[in-house]
XYZ file of N, CA and C in Angstrom:
432
model
N 0.836 -1.183 0.000
C 0.000 0.000 0.000
C 0.882 1.248 0.000
N 0.533 2.200 -0.872
C 1.277 3.462 -0.885
C 0.394 4.587 -0.341
N 1.040 5.662 0.026
C 0.357 6.802 0.625
C 0.524 8.027 -0.272
N -0.406 8.960 -0.131
C -0.405 10.177 -0.940
C -0.464 11.414 -0.060
N 0.148 12.466 -0.567
C -0.013 13.800 0.008
C -1.017 14.507 -0.879
N -2.024 15.111 -0.276
C -3.040 15.817 -1.051
C -3.287 17.188 -0.443
N -3.489 18.167 -1.319
C -3.849 19.515 -0.906
C -4.969 20.010 -1.814
N -5.917 20.727 -1.233
C -7.018 21.347 -1.968
C -7.129 22.780 -1.468
N -7.072 23.731 -2.391
C -7.156 25.139 -2.011
C -7.627 25.952 -3.214
N -7.852 27.237 -2.991
C -8.338 28.116 -4.050
C -7.378 29.280 -4.251
N -7.287 29.714 -5.502
C -6.457 30.858 -5.872
C -7.367 31.886 -6.531
N -7.257 33.117 -6.093
C -8.057 34.196 -6.664
C -7.341 34.717 -7.913
N -7.384 33.899 -8.965
C -6.759 34.216 -10.246
C -7.436 33.364 -11.319
N -7.304 33.784 -12.555
C -7.886 33.033 -13.672
C -7.179 31.695 -13.832
N -7.956 30.702 -14.222
C -7.406 29.350 -14.377
C -6.249 29.317 -15.374
N -6.355 30.071 -16.461
C -5.274 30.100 -17.451
C -3.970 30.622 -16.879
N -4.065 31.601 -15.978
C -2.857 32.141 -15.341
C -2.241 31.121 -14.387
N -3.079 30.407 -13.652
C -2.571 29.366 -12.749
C -1.943 28.248 -13.572
N -2.591 27.878 -14.679
C -2.043 26.822 -15.527
C -0.658 27.203 -16.039
N -0.491 28.453 -16.442
C 0.820 28.904 -16.925
C 1.875 28.745 -15.827
N 1.488 29.013 -14.571
C 2.432 28.903 -13.459
C 2.840 27.456 -13.171
N 1.969 26.487 -13.484
C 2.301 25.082 -13.195
C 2.817 24.317 -14.401
N 2.757 24.942 -15.590
C 3.060 24.174 -16.802
C 4.180 24.750 -17.657
N 4.864 25.804 -17.170
C 5.983 26.381 -17.916
C 7.218 26.422 -17.018
N 8.369 26.367 -17.632
C 9.622 26.435 -16.870
C 9.691 27.760 -16.108
N 9.350 28.853 -16.768
C 9.383 30.162 -16.122
C 8.416 30.221 -14.936
N 7.212 29.720 -15.117
C 6.225 29.731 -14.043
C 6.669 28.894 -12.855
N 7.139 27.684 -13.113
C 7.585 26.788 -12.040
C 8.750 27.386 -11.253
N 9.632 28.090 -11.960
C 10.800 28.699 -11.311
C 10.416 29.841 -10.384
N 9.213 30.328 -10.516
C 8.784 31.458 -9.680
C 8.088 31.022 -8.394
N 7.688 29.736 -8.285
C 7.031 29.299 -7.039
C 7.637 28.049 -6.410
N 8.386 27.227 -7.164
C 8.957 26.023 -6.561
C 10.450 26.196 -6.313
N 11.258 26.248 -7.355
C 12.684 26.517 -7.199
C 13.172 27.322 -8.395
N 14.017 28.307 -8.118
C 14.521 29.154 -9.201
C 15.396 28.358 -10.163
N 15.952 27.245 -9.710
C 16.778 26.395 -10.582
C 15.900 25.323 -11.228
N 15.055 25.760 -12.149
C 14.174 24.862 -12.888
C 14.561 24.952 -14.359
N 14.750 23.795 -14.992
C 15.140 23.781 -16.405
C 14.586 22.535 -17.076
N 14.735 22.483 -18.392
C 14.291 21.318 -19.142
C 13.137 21.646 -20.053
N 12.338 20.629 -20.359
C 11.197 20.774 -21.262
C 9.909 20.472 -20.515
N 8.956 21.420 -20.543
C 7.672 21.241 -19.879
C 6.613 20.681 -20.819
N 7.010 20.266 -22.024
C 6.071 19.654 -22.973
C 5.832 18.195 -22.604
N 4.734 17.625 -23.071
C 4.447 16.213 -22.804
C 5.621 15.358 -23.272
N 6.084 14.465 -22.397
C 7.239 13.623 -22.688
C 8.563 14.264 -22.307
N 8.542 15.558 -22.004
C 9.752 16.274 -21.622
C 10.159 15.962 -20.191
N 11.403 16.287 -19.880
C 11.944 16.109 -18.530
C 12.247 17.490 -17.955
N 11.724 17.736 -16.757
C 11.992 18.984 -16.051
C 12.920 18.669 -14.884
N 14.017 19.436 -14.782
C 14.954 19.284 -13.674
C 14.674 20.384 -12.651
N 14.417 19.982 -11.407
C 14.206 20.909 -10.300
C 15.393 20.767 -9.356
N 16.135 21.841 -9.128
C 17.317 21.765 -8.272
C 17.168 22.667 -7.055
N 17.513 22.093 -5.915
C 17.544 22.786 -4.633
C 19.001 22.705 -4.208
N 19.758 23.768 -4.474
C 21.208 23.674 -4.379
C 21.666 22.846 -5.577
N 22.410 21.782 -5.314
C 22.916 20.936 -6.407
C 22.099 19.658 -6.610
N 21.053 19.449 -5.815
C 20.281 18.202 -5.915
C 18.798 18.506 -6.103
N 18.086 17.512 -6.591
C 16.643 17.653 -6.737
C 16.105 16.634 -7.720
N 14.786 16.572 -7.827
C 14.173 15.568 -8.678
C 14.106 15.968 -10.152
N 14.041 14.961 -11.000
C 13.742 15.135 -12.421
C 12.364 14.540 -12.649
N 11.495 15.301 -13.305
C 10.121 14.876 -13.549
C 9.841 14.776 -15.043
N 9.249 13.659 -15.445
C 8.777 13.507 -16.823
C 7.333 13.984 -16.874
N 7.030 14.837 -17.841
C 5.658 15.300 -18.029
C 4.906 14.176 -18.745
N 4.021 13.492 -18.017
C 3.313 12.351 -18.609
C 1.958 12.730 -19.188
N 1.385 13.820 -18.677
C 0.090 14.257 -19.191
C -0.041 15.753 -18.985
N -0.606 16.402 -19.976
C -0.856 17.838 -19.866
C -2.139 18.161 -20.620
N -3.071 18.779 -19.922
C -4.335 19.208 -20.515
C -4.446 20.706 -20.291
N -4.389 21.456 -21.379
C -4.357 22.916 -21.296
C -5.453 23.462 -20.382
N -5.031 24.294 -19.448
C -5.905 24.964 -18.484
C -6.663 24.011 -17.562
N -6.269 22.725 -17.535
C -6.958 21.743 -16.685
C -6.044 20.997 -15.728
N -4.946 20.414 -16.256
C -4.126 19.576 -15.378
C -2.751 19.305 -15.966
N -1.872 18.888 -15.061
C -0.541 18.420 -15.453
C -0.181 17.256 -14.534
N 0.481 16.248 -15.088
C 0.919 15.089 -14.311
C 2.381 14.824 -14.632
N 3.150 14.589 -13.577
C 4.564 14.256 -13.706
C 4.843 12.905 -13.072
N 5.830 12.216 -13.641
C 6.363 10.999 -13.030
C 7.813 11.291 -12.676
N 8.179 11.045 -11.425
C 9.555 11.281 -11.003
C 10.453 10.192 -11.599
N 11.468 10.616 -12.369
C 12.370 9.663 -13.026
C 13.775 9.660 -12.417
N 14.075 10.655 -11.576
C 15.359 10.687 -10.860
C 15.156 11.527 -9.608
N 15.697 11.045 -8.486
C 15.520 11.769 -7.235
C 16.516 11.286 -6.194
N 17.150 12.224 -5.467
C 18.018 11.825 -4.367
C 17.204 11.486 -3.111
N 15.880 11.662 -3.169
C 15.034 11.487 -1.981
C 14.141 10.252 -2.032
N 14.333 9.380 -2.995
C 13.513 8.179 -3.059
C 12.148 8.385 -3.712
N 12.002 9.436 -4.498
C 10.726 9.691 -5.170
C 10.582 8.979 -6.517
N 11.605 8.287 -6.989
C 11.539 7.675 -8.318
C 10.293 6.797 -8.420
N 9.516 7.027 -9.466
C 8.264 6.300 -9.682
C 7.053 6.998 -9.099
N 7.268 7.972 -8.222
C 6.140 8.716 -7.664
C 5.454 9.540 -8.749
N 4.156 9.727 -8.583
C 3.358 10.519 -9.525
C 2.874 11.777 -8.820
N 2.991 12.901 -9.504
C 2.522 14.177 -8.977
C 1.547 14.782 -9.973
N 0.452 15.307 -9.474
C -0.513 15.926 -10.377
C -1.107 17.177 -9.749
N -1.429 18.116 -10.620
C -2.130 19.334 -10.226
C -3.294 19.478 -11.190
N -4.498 19.563 -10.631
C -5.719 19.684 -11.417
C -6.403 20.994 -11.055
N -6.886 21.696 -12.070
C -7.511 23.003 -11.886
C -8.970 22.962 -12.308
N -9.795 23.737 -11.621
C -11.207 23.880 -11.982
C -11.683 25.253 -11.532
N -12.703 25.765 -12.205
C -13.314 27.026 -11.787
C -14.232 26.760 -10.609
N -14.227 27.681 -9.635
C -15.108 27.547 -8.472
C -15.423 28.926 -7.899
N -16.631 29.391 -8.134
C -17.106 30.661 -7.594
C -16.144 31.808 -7.849
N -15.701 31.947 -9.087
C -14.830 33.047 -9.476
C -13.366 32.862 -9.149
N -13.022 31.728 -8.575
C -11.629 31.432 -8.244
C -11.210 30.150 -8.954
N -9.936 29.814 -8.840
C -9.437 28.556 -9.387
C -9.223 27.579 -8.243
N -9.919 26.440 -8.317
C -9.724 25.376 -7.333
C -8.525 24.547 -7.784
N -7.603 24.322 -6.849
C -6.390 23.564 -7.135
C -6.402 22.287 -6.301
N -6.239 21.164 -6.975
C -6.084 19.877 -6.300
C -4.689 19.369 -6.624
N -3.884 19.199 -5.572
C -2.515 18.715 -5.713
C -2.435 17.318 -5.119
N -1.701 16.435 -5.779
C -1.505 15.088 -5.257
C -0.079 14.618 -5.559
N 0.576 14.081 -4.551
C 1.888 13.448 -4.701
C 1.716 12.021 -4.200
N 1.688 11.066 -5.117
C 1.391 9.663 -4.819
C 2.644 8.800 -4.888
N 2.728 7.814 -3.981
C 3.784 6.817 -4.079
C 4.660 6.649 -2.850
N 4.302 7.252 -1.734
C 5.095 7.077 -0.521
C 4.819 5.696 0.076
N 5.884 4.967 0.422
C 5.734 3.623 0.974
C 5.283 3.621 2.433
N 5.582 4.692 3.153
C 5.180 4.765 4.557
C 4.953 6.212 4.966
N 4.151 6.379 5.997
C 3.880 7.706 6.531
C 4.814 7.958 7.717
N 6.076 8.188 7.382
C 7.111 8.388 8.387
C 7.460 9.877 8.488
N 8.564 10.196 9.145
C 8.971 11.592 9.288
C 9.242 12.249 7.935
N 9.836 11.506 7.004
C 10.107 12.070 5.676
C 8.798 12.434 4.980
N 7.810 11.577 5.066
C 6.480 11.852 4.510
C 5.906 13.131 5.130
N 6.024 13.284 6.440
C 5.509 14.465 7.139
C 6.221 15.733 6.680
N 7.543 15.654 6.512
C 8.317 16.805 6.029
C 7.861 17.181 4.620
N 7.702 16.185 3.746
C 7.260 16.451 2.379
C 5.873 17.079 2.360
N 4.972 16.580 3.200
C 3.620 17.127 3.257
C 3.642 18.598 3.664
N 4.396 18.919 4.703
C 4.508 20.296 5.161
C 5.112 21.180 4.076
N 6.191 20.698 3.461
C 6.885 21.484 2.449
C 6.013 21.704 1.220
N 5.271 20.672 0.803
C 4.362 20.861 -0.331
C 3.306 21.910 -0.006
N 2.804 21.923 1.228
C 1.846 22.956 1.619
C 2.447 24.346 1.472
N 3.683 24.455 1.867
C 4.393 25.726 1.745
C 4.529 26.144 0.279
N 4.894 25.203 -0.583
C 5.055 25.559 -1.992
C 3.706 25.805 -2.678
N 2.649 25.158 -2.224
C 1.325 25.465 -2.770
C 0.923 26.896 -2.395
N 1.284 27.336 -1.190
C 1.034 28.737 -0.809
C 1.882 29.674 -1.657
N 3.112 29.272 -1.994
C 3.961 30.067 -2.875
C 3.303 30.202 -4.254
N 2.717 29.101 -4.754
C 1.984 29.144 -6.024
C 0.828 30.138 -5.928
N 0.070 30.065 -4.840
C -1.058 30.981 -4.660
C -0.572 32.432 -4.653
N 0.497 32.703 -3.899
C 1.018 34.069 -3.828
C 1.492 34.566 -5.188
N 2.161 33.700 -5.949
C 2.599 34.081 -7.291
C 1.404 34.486 -8.144
N 0.369 33.675 -8.137
C -0.782 33.930 -9.001
C -1.615 35.125 -8.538
N -1.631 35.390 -7.248
C -2.458 36.479 -6.722
C -1.708 37.811 -6.615
N -0.395 37.755 -6.404
C 0.361 38.996 -6.191
C 1.471 39.213 -7.208
N 1.801 38.168 -7.997
C 2.889 38.280 -8.957
C 4.243 37.900 -8.389
N 4.267 37.512 -7.099
C 5.544 37.159 -6.478
C 5.387 35.914 -5.614
N 6.067 34.829 -6.009
C 6.072 33.610 -5.222
C 7.281 33.578 -4.301
N 7.395 32.488 -3.547
C 8.537 32.309 -2.650
C 9.270 31.015 -3.009
N 9.751 30.966 -4.241
C 10.482 29.796 -4.717
C 11.795 29.639 -3.966
N 12.245 28.388 -3.831
C 13.555 28.121 -3.251
C 14.590 28.890 -4.070
N 15.450 29.630 -3.398
C 16.487 30.396 -4.083
C 16.084 31.816 -4.428
N 14.821 32.163 -4.211
C 14.367 33.520 -4.533
C 14.624 34.459 -3.363
N 14.503 35.738 -3.641
C 14.720 36.750 -2.609
C 13.728 36.598 -1.456
N 12.487 36.202 -1.763
C 11.458 36.092 -0.741
C 11.447 34.775 0.016
N 12.317 33.830 -0.387
C 12.329 32.501 0.240
C 12.791 32.582 1.684
N 12.039 31.950 2.568
C 12.408 31.888 3.985
C 12.771 30.452 4.324
N 13.932 30.275 4.911
C 14.397 28.936 5.292
C 13.764 28.478 6.579
């Protein structure tokens, strides 16, 4: 049995703007880590670096203005094979965001750290879309 981290929240921004933030190298670099590179097209590999290490994600599915799914293909943290998805929907004038990181073998301290950190980065995504400034790792606004 595997475990998942899930987050559900709303962003006061147009769905297309949120989609751009989750589906482009430039957008991802503004809320997750400034060291983001690669190809965000379907089948492409995106490299996310936190210092000199971080995961590589293959874009397995992308639906314009609706969702993106990644499969982790390289990771120093044991995420290889994990699936991550972000799904967007309109809800009362806002964008509803459903985030899921699937594939954890146990709900241990590492799982708890990842859950907390993902919550933090989802708030960074919200801030980017609502104010134009996220708190990506390596950015001026990032707090350790």
